Tab-separated table of C-alpha atoms in Angstrom:
chain	number	residue	atom	x	y	z
A	1	MET	CA	17.172	292.614	159.858
A	2	SER	CA	19.880	294.287	157.687
A	3	THR	CA	18.596	298.084	159.811
A	4	THR	CA	21.892	299.325	159.591
A	5	ARG	CA	22.330	299.797	155.039
A	6	THR	CA	18.444	301.538	155.500
A	7	LEU	CA	18.791	303.916	158.326
A	8	ASN	CA	22.469	305.084	156.832
A	9	ILE	CA	20.294	306.184	153.644
A	10	ALA	CA	17.748	307.562	155.980
A	11	GLN	CA	20.100	309.568	157.633
A	12	ALA	CA	21.073	311.534	154.720
A	13	VAL	CA	18.067	312.597	153.650
A	14	LEU	CA	17.682	313.306	156.474
A	15	ALA	CA	20.838	315.592	157.285
A	16	LYS	CA	19.429	317.362	153.896
A	17	ASN	CA	15.811	318.131	155.184
A	18	GLN	CA	17.450	319.026	158.958
A	19	GLY	CA	19.535	322.253	157.090
A	20	LEU	CA	17.206	323.195	154.974
A	21	ALA	CA	14.799	323.130	157.646
A	22	ASP	CA	17.337	324.938	159.538
A	23	SER	CA	17.672	328.308	157.021
A	24	LEU	CA	13.900	327.897	155.773
A	25	ARG	CA	13.315	328.828	160.242
A	26	GLU	CA	15.774	331.857	159.396
A	27	GLY	CA	13.603	333.260	156.606
A	28	PHE	CA	10.909	333.033	158.789
A	29	ARG	CA	12.115	335.001	161.645
A	30	ARG	CA	13.659	337.576	159.634
A	31	GLN	CA	10.300	338.170	158.438
A	32	GLY	CA	8.686	337.755	161.042
A	33	VAL	CA	6.344	334.095	160.882
A	34	LEU	CA	5.137	332.470	162.671
A	35	VAL	CA	4.521	328.776	161.686
A	36	LEU	CA	2.796	325.600	163.143
A	37	ASN	CA	3.126	321.966	161.697
A	38	ILE	CA	0.179	320.617	162.617
A	39	VAL	CA	0.534	316.567	162.245
A	40	SER	CA	-1.665	313.612	163.056
A	41	SER	CA	-3.226	310.398	162.060
A	42	PRO	CA	-5.676	310.604	159.039
A	43	GLY	CA	-9.461	310.982	160.358
A	44	SER	CA	-7.878	312.753	163.667
A	45	GLY	CA	-9.810	316.449	163.080
A	46	LYS	CA	-6.601	318.511	161.349
A	47	THR	CA	-8.897	319.881	158.754
A	48	GLU	CA	-12.360	320.556	161.007
A	49	PHE	CA	-9.829	321.945	163.263
A	50	LEU	CA	-8.384	323.771	161.084
A	51	ALA	CA	-11.256	325.556	159.683
A	52	ARG	CA	-12.282	327.133	162.866
A	53	THR	CA	-8.982	328.692	163.826
A	54	LEU	CA	-9.148	329.833	159.948
A	55	ASP	CA	-11.904	330.936	160.865
A	56	PHE	CA	-12.237	333.542	164.168
A	57	ILE	CA	-7.406	333.879	163.257
A	58	ALA	CA	-7.476	334.549	159.648
A	59	ALA	CA	-9.706	338.355	159.824
A	60	GLU	CA	-7.137	339.305	162.709
A	61	VAL	CA	-3.942	338.315	160.885
A	62	PRO	CA	-2.594	337.495	157.446
A	63	THR	CA	-2.402	333.565	157.424
A	64	ALA	CA	-0.991	331.323	154.998
A	65	VAL	CA	-1.924	327.701	154.291
A	66	LEU	CA	0.369	324.486	152.961
A	67	VAL	CA	-1.531	321.245	152.887
A	68	GLY	CA	-0.204	318.277	152.050
A	69	ASP	CA	-2.526	314.838	151.295
A	70	LEU	CA	-1.083	312.409	149.225
A	71	ALA	CA	-4.142	312.862	146.466
A	72	THR	CA	-6.931	314.398	146.175
A	73	ASP	CA	-7.350	318.632	146.461
A	74	ASN	CA	-10.339	318.316	148.871
A	75	ASP	CA	-8.796	319.935	152.473
A	76	ALA	CA	-7.576	322.747	150.249
A	77	ARG	CA	-11.166	323.111	149.456
A	78	ARG	CA	-12.520	322.530	152.713
A	79	LEU	CA	-10.602	325.435	153.823
A	80	SER	CA	-10.865	327.700	151.631
A	81	GLY	CA	-12.913	331.668	150.912
A	82	ARG	CA	-11.642	331.964	154.806
A	83	GLY	CA	-10.140	334.943	154.452
A	84	ALA	CA	-6.457	332.410	154.492
A	85	ARG	CA	-4.012	331.958	151.452
A	86	VAL	CA	-4.414	328.157	150.973
A	87	LEU	CA	-2.205	325.737	148.829
A	88	GLN	CA	-2.448	321.862	148.230
A	89	ILE	CA	0.636	320.200	147.788
A	90	ASN	CA	-0.159	316.491	146.303
A	91	THR	CA	3.182	314.556	148.096
A	92	ASP	CA	2.557	311.543	145.277
A	93	GLY	CA	3.238	309.032	147.646
A	94	TYR	CA	5.284	310.931	149.782
A	95	CYS	CA	3.312	310.151	153.649
A	96	HIS	CA	4.856	313.664	154.835
A	97	LEU	CA	5.595	316.187	153.764
A	98	GLU	CA	9.597	318.270	153.942
A	99	ALA	CA	11.442	321.326	153.899
A	100	ASN	CA	11.966	321.029	150.106
A	101	MET	CA	7.671	320.825	149.428
A	102	VAL	CA	6.793	323.761	152.061
A	103	SER	CA	10.192	326.197	150.903
A	104	SER	CA	8.672	325.193	146.647
A	105	GLY	CA	5.199	325.526	148.683
A	106	MET	CA	5.702	329.424	149.919
A	107	GLU	CA	7.254	330.804	146.579
A	108	HIS	CA	4.405	330.405	144.758
A	109	LEU	CA	1.510	331.537	148.010
A	110	GLY	CA	4.089	334.914	147.793
A	111	ILE	CA	5.196	335.671	152.199
A	112	ASP	CA	4.873	338.243	152.089
A	113	GLY	CA	2.793	340.195	154.340
A	114	VAL	CA	2.213	337.236	156.030
A	115	ARG	CA	2.271	337.308	159.870
A	116	LEU	CA	1.189	332.665	160.387
A	117	LEU	CA	2.393	330.259	158.674
A	118	ILE	CA	-0.192	326.600	159.241
A	119	ILE	CA	0.893	323.884	156.846
A	120	GLU	CA	-1.616	320.536	157.864
A	121	ASN	CA	1.066	317.525	157.645
A	122	VAL	CA	0.268	314.487	155.945
A	123	GLY	CA	-2.077	312.005	157.667
A	124	ASN	CA	1.022	310.185	159.741
A	125	LEU	CA	1.606	310.104	163.293
A	126	VAL	CA	5.418	308.430	162.161
A	127	CYS	CA	7.607	309.985	159.225
A	128	PRO	CA	6.736	314.104	160.147
A	129	SER	CA	7.920	313.729	163.566
A	130	VAL	CA	11.529	313.398	162.159
A	131	HIS	CA	11.645	316.085	159.487
A	132	ASP	CA	11.232	319.392	160.872
A	133	LEU	CA	9.620	321.835	158.092
A	134	GLY	CA	10.989	325.165	159.650
A	135	GLU	CA	8.184	325.642	162.090
A	136	ASP	CA	7.815	326.851	165.471
A	137	ILE	CA	4.971	324.813	167.098
A	138	ARG	CA	4.374	321.601	166.442
A	139	VAL	CA	1.282	321.212	166.438
A	140	THR	CA	-0.245	316.861	167.258
A	141	ILE	CA	-3.673	316.199	167.253
A	142	LEU	CA	-5.362	312.237	168.847
A	143	SER	CA	-9.020	312.878	168.652
A	144	VAL	CA	-10.733	310.575	171.604
A	145	CYS	CA	-11.635	308.543	168.876
A	146	GLU	CA	-8.095	306.729	169.376
A	147	GLY	CA	-7.177	304.987	172.254
A	148	GLU	CA	-5.262	306.782	175.013
A	149	ASP	CA	-2.369	305.100	174.338
A	150	LYS	CA	-0.968	306.463	171.480
A	151	PRO	CA	1.333	308.472	172.443
A	152	LEU	CA	3.565	305.617	174.271
A	153	LYS	CA	2.846	304.129	171.216
A	154	TYR	CA	4.080	306.784	168.491
A	155	PRO	CA	6.291	308.512	171.071
A	156	THR	CA	8.757	310.073	168.852
A	157	ILE	CA	5.428	313.072	167.686
A	158	PHE	CA	4.097	313.597	171.057
A	159	LYS	CA	8.058	314.045	172.545
A	160	SER	CA	8.954	316.619	169.679
A	161	SER	CA	5.720	318.499	170.461
A	162	HIS	CA	4.847	321.689	171.412
A	163	VAL	CA	0.757	321.237	171.786
A	164	VAL	CA	-1.601	318.644	171.673
A	165	ILE	CA	-4.688	318.974	171.050
A	166	VAL	CA	-7.382	316.605	172.776
A	167	SER	CA	-9.455	316.707	169.564
A	168	LYS	CA	-12.720	315.106	169.353
A	169	THR	CA	-14.346	315.930	172.890
A	170	ASP	CA	-18.493	316.285	172.457
A	171	VAL	CA	-17.918	311.843	171.223
A	172	SER	CA	-15.645	311.734	174.325
A	173	GLU	CA	-18.419	309.848	176.305
A	174	PRO	CA	-19.976	307.021	173.257
A	175	MET	CA	-16.359	306.186	172.780
A	176	GLY	CA	-15.429	305.335	176.585
A	177	PHE	CA	-13.206	307.808	176.319
A	178	ASP	CA	-10.682	308.166	179.337
A	179	ARG	CA	-9.096	311.192	180.219
A	180	GLU	CA	-7.164	310.843	182.746
A	181	THR	CA	-5.649	307.573	181.003
A	182	ALA	CA	-4.497	310.354	178.110
A	183	LEU	CA	-3.735	312.837	180.247
A	184	ARG	CA	-2.188	310.506	182.207
A	185	ASN	CA	0.042	309.192	179.565
A	186	ILE	CA	0.604	312.504	177.308
A	187	ARG	CA	1.920	314.316	180.346
A	188	GLU	CA	4.326	311.494	180.825
A	189	VAL	CA	5.139	310.804	177.219
A	190	ALA	CA	5.713	314.646	176.534
A	191	PRO	CA	5.916	316.572	179.611
A	192	GLN	CA	6.842	319.861	177.583
A	193	VAL	CA	3.236	320.511	176.099
A	194	THR	CA	0.500	322.799	176.673
A	195	ILE	CA	-2.903	320.925	176.328
A	196	PHE	CA	-5.985	321.666	174.821
A	197	GLU	CA	-8.684	320.071	174.654
A	198	THR	CA	-10.897	320.896	171.671
A	199	SER	CA	-14.181	319.924	169.345
A	200	ALA	CA	-14.810	321.512	166.365
A	201	ARG	CA	-18.416	320.518	165.620
A	202	THR	CA	-19.365	322.780	168.652
A	203	GLY	CA	-16.077	324.897	169.750
A	204	ALA	CA	-15.494	324.070	173.313
A	205	GLY	CA	-11.465	324.477	174.075
A	206	MET	CA	-11.975	326.932	170.640
A	207	HIS	CA	-11.165	330.453	172.550
A	208	ALA	CA	-8.004	329.109	174.909
A	209	TRP	CA	-6.230	327.973	172.611
A	210	ARG	CA	-7.329	331.505	170.207
A	211	GLU	CA	-5.517	333.498	173.201
A	212	PHE	CA	-2.675	330.990	172.796
A	213	LEU	CA	-2.099	331.111	169.291
A	214	LEU	CA	-2.753	335.002	169.563
A	215	ALA	CA	0.084	335.454	172.235
A	216	GLU	CA	2.472	333.319	169.899
A	217	VAL	CA	1.714	335.045	166.938
A	218	ARG	CA	2.728	338.568	169.220
A	219	LYS	CA	6.021	337.033	170.150
A	220	LYS	CA	6.876	336.979	166.789
A	221	THR	CA	6.158	339.663	164.956
A	222	PRO	CA	9.310	342.260	164.607
B	1	MET	CA	11.690	320.236	144.604
B	2	SER	CA	14.916	317.389	144.333
B	3	THR	CA	12.213	314.673	144.221
B	4	THR	CA	13.770	312.570	141.589
B	5	ARG	CA	17.690	311.391	143.633
B	6	THR	CA	14.608	310.220	146.450
B	7	LEU	CA	12.438	308.171	144.699
B	8	ASN	CA	15.238	306.336	142.944
B	9	ILE	CA	16.526	305.418	146.168
B	10	ALA	CA	13.112	304.496	147.199
B	11	GLN	CA	13.022	302.186	144.768
B	12	ALA	CA	15.901	300.176	145.182
B	13	VAL	CA	14.550	300.306	148.613
B	14	LEU	CA	11.254	298.233	147.351
B	15	ALA	CA	12.641	296.734	144.939
B	16	LYS	CA	14.788	294.838	147.180
B	17	ASN	CA	11.943	294.237	149.100
B	18	GLN	CA	10.058	292.865	146.687
B	19	GLY	CA	11.865	290.150	146.055
B	20	LEU	CA	12.116	288.505	149.319
B	21	ALA	CA	8.775	289.087	149.259
B	22	ASP	CA	7.707	287.154	146.594
B	23	SER	CA	10.500	284.432	148.131
B	24	LEU	CA	8.294	285.043	151.373
B	25	ARG	CA	5.339	284.143	149.860
B	26	GLU	CA	6.528	281.255	148.068
B	27	GLY	CA	7.442	279.731	151.543
B	28	PHE	CA	4.214	279.979	153.033
B	29	ARG	CA	2.147	278.767	149.558
B	30	ARG	CA	3.781	275.176	150.312
B	31	GLN	CA	3.556	275.185	153.565
B	32	GLY	CA	-0.181	275.812	153.247
B	33	VAL	CA	-0.234	278.924	155.569
B	34	LEU	CA	-2.498	281.529	154.871
B	35	VAL	CA	-1.026	285.082	155.636
B	36	LEU	CA	-3.660	288.426	156.619
B	37	ASN	CA	-1.527	291.829	156.616
B	38	ILE	CA	-3.676	293.703	158.738
B	39	VAL	CA	-3.660	298.194	158.301
B	40	SER	CA	-4.855	301.132	159.259
B	41	SER	CA	-4.464	304.242	161.312
B	42	PRO	CA	-3.407	304.569	164.526
B	43	GLY	CA	-6.665	303.958	166.888
B	44	SER	CA	-8.916	302.636	164.221
B	45	GLY	CA	-9.321	299.343	166.406
B	46	LYS	CA	-6.710	297.099	164.825
B	47	THR	CA	-6.271	294.551	167.859
B	48	GLU	CA	-9.704	294.456	169.787
B	49	PHE	CA	-10.773	293.168	166.370
B	50	LEU	CA	-6.959	290.903	166.453
B	51	ALA	CA	-8.122	289.840	169.460
B	52	ARG	CA	-12.077	289.042	168.733
B	53	THR	CA	-10.287	287.238	166.235
B	54	LEU	CA	-8.482	284.689	167.909
B	55	ASP	CA	-11.103	284.542	170.187
B	56	PHE	CA	-12.461	282.851	167.719
B	57	ILE	CA	-10.420	281.531	165.120
B	58	ALA	CA	-7.511	280.365	167.050
B	59	ALA	CA	-8.752	277.449	168.842
B	60	GLU	CA	-10.129	275.886	164.815
B	61	VAL	CA	-6.858	276.932	163.014
B	62	PRO	CA	-3.591	276.740	164.235
B	63	THR	CA	-2.123	281.288	164.294
B	64	ALA	CA	0.630	283.027	164.584
B	65	VAL	CA	-0.061	286.725	164.835
B	66	LEU	CA	3.276	289.393	164.404
B	67	VAL	CA	2.618	292.604	165.645
B	68	GLY	CA	4.625	296.083	164.186
B	69	ASP	CA	5.031	298.837	166.455
B	70	LEU	CA	7.111	301.344	167.171
B	71	ALA	CA	7.350	301.010	171.104
B	72	THR	CA	6.032	299.411	173.519
B	73	ASP	CA	5.195	295.335	173.779
B	74	ASN	CA	1.103	296.867	174.116
B	75	ASP	CA	-0.192	295.057	171.821
B	76	ALA	CA	1.330	291.575	171.373
B	77	ARG	CA	0.484	291.512	175.533
B	78	ARG	CA	-3.803	292.131	174.644
B	79	LEU	CA	-3.211	289.908	171.699
B	80	SER	CA	-1.704	287.026	174.471
B	81	GLY	CA	-3.553	283.790	175.852
B	82	ARG	CA	-5.546	283.493	173.664
B	83	GLY	CA	-4.228	280.312	171.215
B	84	ALA	CA	-2.072	281.604	169.166
B	85	ARG	CA	1.759	282.172	169.459
B	86	VAL	CA	2.233	285.903	169.663
B	87	LEU	CA	5.884	288.061	168.422
B	88	GLN	CA	5.873	292.091	169.144
B	89	ILE	CA	8.405	293.178	166.422
B	90	ASN	CA	9.352	296.887	167.588
B	91	THR	CA	10.278	299.003	164.431
B	92	ASP	CA	12.211	300.657	166.343
B	93	GLY	CA	12.054	304.362	164.122
B	94	TYR	CA	9.919	302.212	160.902
B	95	CYS	CA	6.876	303.591	160.183
B	96	HIS	CA	5.752	299.744	158.658
B	97	LEU	CA	6.945	296.302	158.493
B	98	GLU	CA	8.973	295.438	155.806
B	99	ALA	CA	9.942	290.681	154.223
B	100	ASN	CA	13.098	290.725	156.733
B	101	MET	CA	11.176	291.480	159.539
B	102	VAL	CA	7.977	288.976	159.076
B	103	SER	CA	11.384	286.633	157.996
B	104	SER	CA	12.925	287.591	161.556
B	105	GLY	CA	9.717	287.451	163.084
B	106	MET	CA	8.654	283.828	161.472
B	107	GLU	CA	12.328	282.512	161.969
B	108	HIS	CA	11.636	283.265	166.113
B	109	LEU	CA	8.428	281.781	165.943
B	110	GLY	CA	8.748	279.280	164.043
B	111	ILE	CA	6.227	278.224	161.081
B	112	ASP	CA	5.765	273.617	162.092
B	113	GLY	CA	2.346	273.224	162.229
B	114	VAL	CA	0.873	277.168	161.509
B	115	ARG	CA	-1.792	276.968	159.279
B	116	LEU	CA	-3.052	281.138	159.541
B	117	LEU	CA	-0.322	284.178	159.774
B	118	ILE	CA	-1.543	287.759	161.638
B	119	ILE	CA	0.743	289.947	160.531
B	120	GLU	CA	-0.535	293.411	162.278
B	121	ASN	CA	1.541	296.398	160.495
B	122	VAL	CA	2.110	299.060	162.436
B	123	GLY	CA	-0.718	302.206	162.612
B	124	ASN	CA	0.144	303.606	159.072
B	125	LEU	CA	-2.228	304.139	156.142
B	126	VAL	CA	1.216	305.660	153.866
B	127	CYS	CA	4.333	303.456	153.773
B	128	PRO	CA	2.891	300.102	154.562
B	129	SER	CA	0.812	299.991	151.621
B	130	VAL	CA	4.287	299.777	149.378
B	131	HIS	CA	5.925	297.232	151.223
B	132	ASP	CA	4.795	293.911	150.399
B	133	LEU	CA	4.619	291.536	153.360
B	134	GLY	CA	4.217	288.266	151.444
B	135	GLU	CA	0.684	288.243	151.727
B	136	ASP	CA	-2.569	286.792	149.973
B	137	ILE	CA	-4.607	289.017	151.797
B	138	ARG	CA	-4.563	292.646	152.754
B	139	VAL	CA	-7.098	293.878	155.531
B	140	THR	CA	-7.227	297.746	155.508
B	141	ILE	CA	-9.583	298.443	158.371
B	142	LEU	CA	-11.311	302.082	158.785
B	143	SER	CA	-13.446	303.214	161.776
B	144	VAL	CA	-16.711	305.589	162.090
B	145	CYS	CA	-13.822	308.219	163.284
B	146	GLU	CA	-11.815	308.962	160.884
B	147	GLY	CA	-14.202	310.027	158.061
B	148	GLU	CA	-15.535	308.889	154.100
B	149	ASP	CA	-13.468	310.687	152.319
B	150	LYS	CA	-10.541	308.699	153.418
B	151	PRO	CA	-9.866	305.729	150.639
B	152	LEU	CA	-10.296	309.199	148.410
B	153	LYS	CA	-7.301	311.012	150.182
B	154	TYR	CA	-4.701	307.123	151.184
B	155	PRO	CA	-6.581	305.663	148.337
B	156	THR	CA	-3.056	302.995	147.368
B	157	ILE	CA	-3.817	301.708	150.124
B	158	PHE	CA	-7.420	300.968	150.150
B	159	LYS	CA	-6.395	300.365	145.734
B	160	SER	CA	-4.134	297.145	146.734
B	161	SER	CA	-6.826	295.464	149.104
B	162	HIS	CA	-8.479	292.597	149.601
B	163	VAL	CA	-10.730	293.532	152.427
B	164	VAL	CA	-11.454	296.863	154.408
B	165	ILE	CA	-13.638	296.112	157.473
B	166	VAL	CA	-15.436	299.545	158.254
B	167	SER	CA	-15.091	299.001	162.159
B	168	LYS	CA	-16.903	300.563	165.687
B	169	THR	CA	-19.956	300.689	164.233
B	170	ASP	CA	-21.861	300.852	167.122
B	171	VAL	CA	-20.347	304.419	167.681
B	172	SER	CA	-21.826	305.541	163.873
B	173	GLU	CA	-24.610	307.548	165.032
B	174	PRO	CA	-22.817	309.766	167.447
B	175	MET	CA	-20.197	310.108	164.814
B	176	GLY	CA	-22.551	311.486	162.495
B	177	PHE	CA	-21.125	308.131	160.210
B	178	ASP	CA	-22.114	308.232	156.709
B	179	ARG	CA	-22.170	304.868	155.680
B	180	GLU	CA	-23.461	305.132	151.859
B	181	THR	CA	-20.924	308.068	151.541
B	182	ALA	CA	-18.315	306.191	152.649
B	183	LEU	CA	-19.342	303.474	150.928
B	184	ARG	CA	-19.385	304.315	148.153
B	185	ASN	CA	-16.172	305.910	148.096
B	186	ILE	CA	-14.509	302.848	149.023
B	187	ARG	CA	-16.550	300.963	145.843
B	188	GLU	CA	-15.289	304.044	144.507
B	189	VAL	CA	-11.641	303.609	144.274
B	190	ALA	CA	-10.455	299.500	145.451
B	191	PRO	CA	-13.767	298.218	143.543
B	192	GLN	CA	-12.464	294.736	144.361
B	193	VAL	CA	-11.830	294.893	148.329
B	194	THR	CA	-14.757	292.661	150.036
B	195	ILE	CA	-15.846	294.692	152.407
B	196	PHE	CA	-17.105	293.389	156.309
B	197	GLU	CA	-18.528	296.003	159.085
B	198	THR	CA	-17.723	295.137	161.798
B	199	SER	CA	-18.013	296.422	166.192
B	200	ALA	CA	-15.571	294.091	168.490
B	201	ARG	CA	-17.170	295.820	170.973
B	202	THR	CA	-20.654	294.402	170.183
B	203	GLY	CA	-19.613	292.021	168.163
B	204	ALA	CA	-21.470	292.920	164.806
B	205	GLY	CA	-20.604	291.635	161.251
B	206	MET	CA	-17.803	289.437	162.930
B	207	HIS	CA	-20.068	285.989	162.338
B	208	ALA	CA	-19.176	287.289	158.285
B	209	TRP	CA	-15.570	287.999	158.633
B	210	ARG	CA	-15.368	284.299	160.672
B	211	GLU	CA	-17.381	282.461	157.810
B	212	PHE	CA	-14.768	284.600	154.820
B	213	LEU	CA	-11.588	283.720	157.346
B	214	LEU	CA	-12.516	279.924	157.423
B	215	ALA	CA	-12.900	279.298	153.775
B	216	GLU	CA	-10.087	281.200	152.691
B	217	VAL	CA	-7.985	279.496	154.844
B	218	ARG	CA	-9.589	275.833	153.796
B	219	LYS	CA	-7.824	276.996	150.725
B	220	LYS	CA	-5.463	278.008	150.964
B	221	THR	CA	-4.578	274.271	152.961
B	222	PRO	CA	-2.690	271.941	151.437
C-alpha cells in the first residue's frame, strides 16, 4: 500500500506544527490565557454551543474566538455581537486548523487583555486530533444524532481530549440515542475526560459547563 | 502562514493518487463494474443506508463492498450476511481512502463477476473530496441532523458529487430541519446532483434510489 513514504511526509509536517504549538502554549501561559480547541464532526452543534457559551462567559471574561471553516464566514457572524472578539479563518481546502493559523489569527485579533481564547476547529473528527494548537483543553463534541459507536471509530480524537460534550440531548428520544452505551464507549476509549451532557436549545447542562469553564479560567489567571 | 510548501506536498501526493484513480477507472470500465464512492460526516447514517441498499441490490447484482474506517471492523460486520463480499480497510490514521487502498482492497476481494462496487469512505466531508477513487458516482450523504448550511460550508464535496442523499428524514420534525433551505443550498452549490430524500429506518425514499441504482448498473454492464 506504499504508506511509508506518505507517513514520513506527514511526520515532518506534524513535527513542525508541534514545535509552533509548544511555543504558542508557552506564550499563552505567560499571558494567562486559557485556550480551548473545540472539535467535532460537521453539524454536531459546535457553533450553537459556542454561541450559548459566549452568552454567559464573554461578559465575565475577556474572550477571543477564532473560527475555522473551509469556506463562508457564517459561523463568525453567528458568534458576533456576543461580547467577544471574533475572527473567521478560511482554511481554503485544509480540513483542520494548524498552529500557524492560530498564530496568524491572534496577530490579527490581538491578545492584550484576553483571558480566554476559544478556537472552533474545522468540522472533522480525524485530522484535528494530531494537530496541537497550543490549547489547554481540547473539547470534543458528539451529538446524540451521530451514534454511540463514534468514540470506538474515531479513538484518537477522544483519547487526546480533556472534555467531551454530548450535545443536542433534547432530541435523544426521537433519535433513539442509547445514553448508557455512548457514555460507556466514551469512558472505555477516554477515561480521562470530563463529560457534559448539554442542549444548546433548552440550556440543559450548560450551568455545569459554565462552572467548569470559570474555574479553569481562574486557575490560569496569573 | 507558510502554506505554499505544504500545498506543494499535497499537490504531488494528489497527482499520484489521480494517476492511479484514472487507471482504476479504466479497469472498472473494461470489466463493466459500476463503482460508488459514499462520503459523509461521521454519524450521517452511511452504514445503515448501505445495509438497506445491500438488502435489495445484492440478490440482483453481484456486489462487493470496501469499508474504510480509522479503526474497528464494526461497519464490515454490520454489512456482512447481506449477500455481498465485504472487506474492511482500517486506514490507521488516514482520514480518507486513497486509490491505492481501493486497488489493494480489490486484490483481496477479487473483482471477477462483480457488477457493483460500493466504497464506503471514512467519515469526513473534507479530504475525500479531493481523492478520486476511480468511482463512477460519488454519493454524499447529509443527514437532517447536521444543519441546512453544510453544502455552503463544505462546498468541494458537494460540487464533486453526482448524488446527494438527504438521510434520516424520519427525524426531520424533531430536528427542526428546514427542508426548503437545505435543498436550495444543495442546488445552489451543486446544481448537477440528483437528490434522494431517504430514511433507512422507515424505508422512505429507498425505492427511487433502488430504481436509479439498477438503471446505472445496466448502463455500465458490457
